[in-house]
XYZ file of N, CA and C in Angstrom:
411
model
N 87.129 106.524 84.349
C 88.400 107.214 84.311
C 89.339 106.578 85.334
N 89.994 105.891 85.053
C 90.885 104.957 85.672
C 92.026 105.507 86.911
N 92.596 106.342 86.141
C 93.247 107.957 86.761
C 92.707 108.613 88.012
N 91.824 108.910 87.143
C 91.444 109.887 88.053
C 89.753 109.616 88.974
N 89.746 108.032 88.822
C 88.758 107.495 89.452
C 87.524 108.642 89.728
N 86.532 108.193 90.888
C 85.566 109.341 91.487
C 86.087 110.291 91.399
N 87.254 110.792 91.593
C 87.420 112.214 91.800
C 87.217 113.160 90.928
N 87.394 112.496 89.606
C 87.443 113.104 88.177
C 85.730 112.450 87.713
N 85.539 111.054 87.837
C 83.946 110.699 87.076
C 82.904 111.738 87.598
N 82.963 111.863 88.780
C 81.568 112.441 89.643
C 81.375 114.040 88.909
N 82.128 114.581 88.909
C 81.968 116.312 88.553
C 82.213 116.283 87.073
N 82.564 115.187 86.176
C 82.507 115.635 84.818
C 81.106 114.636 84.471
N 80.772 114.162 85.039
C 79.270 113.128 84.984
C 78.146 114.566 85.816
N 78.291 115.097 86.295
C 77.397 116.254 86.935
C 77.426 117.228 85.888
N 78.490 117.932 86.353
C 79.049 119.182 85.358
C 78.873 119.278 83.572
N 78.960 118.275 83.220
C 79.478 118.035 81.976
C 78.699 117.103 80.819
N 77.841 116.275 81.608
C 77.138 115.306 80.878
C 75.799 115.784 81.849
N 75.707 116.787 82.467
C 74.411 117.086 83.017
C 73.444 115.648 83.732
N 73.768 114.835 84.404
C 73.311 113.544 85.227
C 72.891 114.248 86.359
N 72.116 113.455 86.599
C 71.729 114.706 88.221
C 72.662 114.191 89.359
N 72.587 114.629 90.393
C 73.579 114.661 91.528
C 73.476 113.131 92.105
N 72.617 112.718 92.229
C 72.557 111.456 92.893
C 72.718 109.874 91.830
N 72.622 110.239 90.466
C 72.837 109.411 89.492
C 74.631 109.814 89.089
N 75.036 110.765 89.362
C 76.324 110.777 89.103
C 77.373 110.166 90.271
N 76.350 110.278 91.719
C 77.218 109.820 92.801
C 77.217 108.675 92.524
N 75.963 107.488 92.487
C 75.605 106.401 91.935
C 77.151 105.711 91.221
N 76.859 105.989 89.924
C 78.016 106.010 88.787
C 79.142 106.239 89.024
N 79.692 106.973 89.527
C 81.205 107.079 90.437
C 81.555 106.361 91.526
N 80.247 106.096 92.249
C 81.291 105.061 93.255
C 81.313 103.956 93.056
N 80.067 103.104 92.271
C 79.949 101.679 91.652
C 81.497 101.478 90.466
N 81.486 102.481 90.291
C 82.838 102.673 89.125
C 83.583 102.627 89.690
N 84.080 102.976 90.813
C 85.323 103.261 91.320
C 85.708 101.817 92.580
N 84.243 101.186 92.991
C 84.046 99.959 93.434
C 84.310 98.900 93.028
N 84.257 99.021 91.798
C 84.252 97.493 90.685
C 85.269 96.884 90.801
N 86.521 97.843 90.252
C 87.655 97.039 90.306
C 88.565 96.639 91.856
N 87.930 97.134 92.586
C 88.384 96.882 93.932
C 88.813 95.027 94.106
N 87.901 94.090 94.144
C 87.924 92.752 93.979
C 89.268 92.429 93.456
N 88.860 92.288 92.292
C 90.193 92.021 91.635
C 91.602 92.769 91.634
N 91.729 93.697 91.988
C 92.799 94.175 92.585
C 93.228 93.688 94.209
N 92.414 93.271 94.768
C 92.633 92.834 96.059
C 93.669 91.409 95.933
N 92.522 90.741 94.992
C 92.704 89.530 94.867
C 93.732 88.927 93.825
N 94.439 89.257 92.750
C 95.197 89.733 92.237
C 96.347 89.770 91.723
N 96.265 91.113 92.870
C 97.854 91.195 92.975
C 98.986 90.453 93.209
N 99.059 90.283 94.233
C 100.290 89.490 94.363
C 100.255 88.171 93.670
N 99.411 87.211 93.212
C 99.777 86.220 91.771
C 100.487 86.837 90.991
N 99.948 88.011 90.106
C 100.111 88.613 88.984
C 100.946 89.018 88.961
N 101.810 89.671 89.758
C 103.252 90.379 90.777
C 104.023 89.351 90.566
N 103.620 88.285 91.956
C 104.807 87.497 91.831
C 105.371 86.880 90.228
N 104.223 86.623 89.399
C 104.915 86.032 88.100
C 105.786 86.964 87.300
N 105.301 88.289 87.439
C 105.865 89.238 86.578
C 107.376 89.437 87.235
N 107.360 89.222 88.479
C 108.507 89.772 89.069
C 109.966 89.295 88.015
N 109.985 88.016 87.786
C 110.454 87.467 86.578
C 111.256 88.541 85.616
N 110.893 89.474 85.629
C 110.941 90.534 84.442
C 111.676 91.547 84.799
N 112.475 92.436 84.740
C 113.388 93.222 85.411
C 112.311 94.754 85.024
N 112.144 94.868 84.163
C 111.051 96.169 83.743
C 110.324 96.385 84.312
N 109.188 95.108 85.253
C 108.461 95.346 86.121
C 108.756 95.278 87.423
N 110.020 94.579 87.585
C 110.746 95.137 89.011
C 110.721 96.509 89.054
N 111.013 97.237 88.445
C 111.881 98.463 88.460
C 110.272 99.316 88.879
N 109.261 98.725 87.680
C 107.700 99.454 88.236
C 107.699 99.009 89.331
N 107.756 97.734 89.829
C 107.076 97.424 91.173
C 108.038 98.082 92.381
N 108.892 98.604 92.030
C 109.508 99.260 93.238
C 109.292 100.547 92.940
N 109.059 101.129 91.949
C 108.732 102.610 91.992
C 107.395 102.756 92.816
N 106.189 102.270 91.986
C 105.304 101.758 92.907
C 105.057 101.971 94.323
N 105.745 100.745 94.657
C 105.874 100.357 95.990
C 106.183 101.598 96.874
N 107.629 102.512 96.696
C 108.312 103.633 97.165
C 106.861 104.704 97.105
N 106.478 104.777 96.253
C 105.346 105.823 95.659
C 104.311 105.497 96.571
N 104.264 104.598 97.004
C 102.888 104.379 97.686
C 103.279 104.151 99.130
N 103.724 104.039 99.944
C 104.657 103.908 101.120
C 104.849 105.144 101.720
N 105.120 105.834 100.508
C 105.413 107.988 101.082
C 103.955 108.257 101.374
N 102.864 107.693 101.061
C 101.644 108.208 100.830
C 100.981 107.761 102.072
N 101.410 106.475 102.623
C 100.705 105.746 103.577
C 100.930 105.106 104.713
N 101.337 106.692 105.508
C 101.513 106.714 106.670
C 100.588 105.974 107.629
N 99.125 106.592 107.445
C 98.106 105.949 108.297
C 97.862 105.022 108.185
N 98.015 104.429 106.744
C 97.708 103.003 106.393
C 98.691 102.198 107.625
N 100.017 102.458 107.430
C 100.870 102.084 108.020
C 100.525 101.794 110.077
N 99.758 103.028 110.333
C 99.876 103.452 111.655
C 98.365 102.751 112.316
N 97.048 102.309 111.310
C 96.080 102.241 111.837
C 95.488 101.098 111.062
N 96.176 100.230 110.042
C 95.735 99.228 109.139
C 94.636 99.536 108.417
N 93.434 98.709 108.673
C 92.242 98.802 107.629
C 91.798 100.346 108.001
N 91.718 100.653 109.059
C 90.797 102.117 109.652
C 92.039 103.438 109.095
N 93.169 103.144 108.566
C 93.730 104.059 107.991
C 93.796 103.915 106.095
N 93.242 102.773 105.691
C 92.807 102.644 104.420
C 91.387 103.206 104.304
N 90.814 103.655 105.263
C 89.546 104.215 105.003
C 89.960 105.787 105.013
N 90.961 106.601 105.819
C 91.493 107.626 106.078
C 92.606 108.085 103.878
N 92.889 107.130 103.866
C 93.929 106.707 102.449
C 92.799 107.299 101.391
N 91.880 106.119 101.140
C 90.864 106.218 100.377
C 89.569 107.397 100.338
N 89.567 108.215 101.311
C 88.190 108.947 101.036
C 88.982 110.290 101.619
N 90.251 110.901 101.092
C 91.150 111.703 100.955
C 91.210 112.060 99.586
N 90.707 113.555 99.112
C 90.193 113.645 97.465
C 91.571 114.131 96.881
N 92.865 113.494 97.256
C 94.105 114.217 96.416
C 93.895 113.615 95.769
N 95.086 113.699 94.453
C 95.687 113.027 93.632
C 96.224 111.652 94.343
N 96.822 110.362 93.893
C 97.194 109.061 94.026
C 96.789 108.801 95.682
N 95.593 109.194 95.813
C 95.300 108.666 97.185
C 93.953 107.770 97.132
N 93.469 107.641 96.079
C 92.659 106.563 96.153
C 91.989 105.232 95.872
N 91.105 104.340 95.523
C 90.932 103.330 95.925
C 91.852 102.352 95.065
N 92.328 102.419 93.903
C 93.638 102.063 93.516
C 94.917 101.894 94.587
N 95.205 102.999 94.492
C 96.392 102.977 95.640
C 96.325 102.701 96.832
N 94.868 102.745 97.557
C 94.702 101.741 99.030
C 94.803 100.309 98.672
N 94.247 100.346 97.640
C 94.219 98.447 97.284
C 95.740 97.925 97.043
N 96.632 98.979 96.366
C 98.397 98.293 96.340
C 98.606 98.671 98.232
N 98.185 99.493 98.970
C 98.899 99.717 99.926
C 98.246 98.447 100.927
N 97.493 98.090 100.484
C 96.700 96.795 101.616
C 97.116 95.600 101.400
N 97.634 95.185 99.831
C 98.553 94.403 99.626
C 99.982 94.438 99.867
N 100.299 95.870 100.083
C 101.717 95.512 100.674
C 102.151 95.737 102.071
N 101.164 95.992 102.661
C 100.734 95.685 103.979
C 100.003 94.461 104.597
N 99.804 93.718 103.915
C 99.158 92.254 104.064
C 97.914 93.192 105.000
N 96.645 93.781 104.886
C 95.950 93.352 105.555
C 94.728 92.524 104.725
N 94.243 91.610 105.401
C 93.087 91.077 105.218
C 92.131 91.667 103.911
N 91.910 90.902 103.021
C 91.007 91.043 102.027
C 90.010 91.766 102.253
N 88.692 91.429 103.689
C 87.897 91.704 103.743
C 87.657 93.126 104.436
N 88.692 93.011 105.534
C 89.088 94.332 106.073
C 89.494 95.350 104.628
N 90.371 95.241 104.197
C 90.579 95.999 103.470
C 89.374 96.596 102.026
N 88.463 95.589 102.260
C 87.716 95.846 101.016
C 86.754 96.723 101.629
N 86.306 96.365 103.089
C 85.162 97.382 103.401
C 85.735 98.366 103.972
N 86.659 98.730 103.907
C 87.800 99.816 104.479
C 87.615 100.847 103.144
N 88.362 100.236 102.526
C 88.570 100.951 101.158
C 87.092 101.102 100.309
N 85.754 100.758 100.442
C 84.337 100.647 100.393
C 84.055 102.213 101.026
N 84.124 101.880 102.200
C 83.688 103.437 103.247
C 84.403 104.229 102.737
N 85.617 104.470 102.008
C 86.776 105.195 102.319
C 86.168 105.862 100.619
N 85.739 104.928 99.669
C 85.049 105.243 98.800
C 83.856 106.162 98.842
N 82.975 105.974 99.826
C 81.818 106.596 99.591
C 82.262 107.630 100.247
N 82.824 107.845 101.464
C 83.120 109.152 102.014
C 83.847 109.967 101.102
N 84.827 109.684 99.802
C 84.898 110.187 98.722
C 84.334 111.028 98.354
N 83.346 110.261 98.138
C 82.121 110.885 97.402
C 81.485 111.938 97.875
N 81.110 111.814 99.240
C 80.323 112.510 99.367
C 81.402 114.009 100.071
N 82.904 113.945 99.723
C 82.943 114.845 99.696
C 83.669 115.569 98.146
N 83.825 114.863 97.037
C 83.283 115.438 96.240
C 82.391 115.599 95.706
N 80.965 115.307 96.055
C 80.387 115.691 95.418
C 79.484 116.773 95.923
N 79.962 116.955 97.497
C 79.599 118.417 98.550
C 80.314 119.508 97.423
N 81.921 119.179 96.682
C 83.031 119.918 96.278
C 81.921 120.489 94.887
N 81.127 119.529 94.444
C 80.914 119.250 92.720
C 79.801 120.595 93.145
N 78.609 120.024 94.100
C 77.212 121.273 94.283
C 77.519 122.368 94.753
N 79.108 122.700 95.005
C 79.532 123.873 95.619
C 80.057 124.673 94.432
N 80.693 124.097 93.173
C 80.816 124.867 92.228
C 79.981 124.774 91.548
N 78.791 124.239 91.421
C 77.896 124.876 90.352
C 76.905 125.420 90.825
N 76.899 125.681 92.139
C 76.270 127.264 92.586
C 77.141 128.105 92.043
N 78.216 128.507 92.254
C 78.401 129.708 92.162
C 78.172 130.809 90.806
């Protein structure tokens, strides 16, 4: 689920397709890991050519604005606030949107990948504290 990354795979892979707890954590964060790489790596080629295009200007600055309001800490603490970005269970706060905010913050590939890695699993493990808390009840 592209969208709604871990936040949405983990509790409808538990909840919903009945996977047990540790095969659904499994599956959500390798999922939500994958495309990390290539988004790192990427972007800005793929950007700069498109820029070319006035339609994707207009995305790449919505974007950009959209993700900037979001990433204060990113802003204030670099890679150690892409881990703060990423394992934050809102809406457009994760490993997608750390990966545009690390590119438009130039930090470091590697920093940013094991940033946004931790920032992933701590995700997890707090939805999926969120996931065994509603199906007790």
């Amino acid at each position: 689920m592209p969208i709604l990354e871990l936040r949405g795979g983990l509790p409808v892979a538990y909840g919903v397709y009945d996977f047990t707890f540790f095969k659904s954590y499994l599956l959500s964060v390798f999922g939500n890991i994958l495309p990390i790489i290539p988004l790192l790596l990427l972007f800005h080629p793929i950007s700069n050519w498109l820029m070319r295009f006035s339609w994707y200007k207009k995305m790449y600055h919505w974007i950009y604005e959209r993700t900037m309001k979001k990433s204060s800490n990113v802003e204030k603490f670099g890679a150690i606030g892409l881990i703060l970005f990423t394992a934050v269970p809102l809406p457009t706060t994760g490993a997608y949107s750390a990966c545009l905010a690390a590119a438009f913050f130039a930090i470091r590939f590697w920093y940013a990948f094991i940033s946004i890695v931790i920032g992933v699993l701590i995700a997890g493990i707090v939805v999926g504290a969120l996931s065994l808390s509603v199906s007790f009840l």
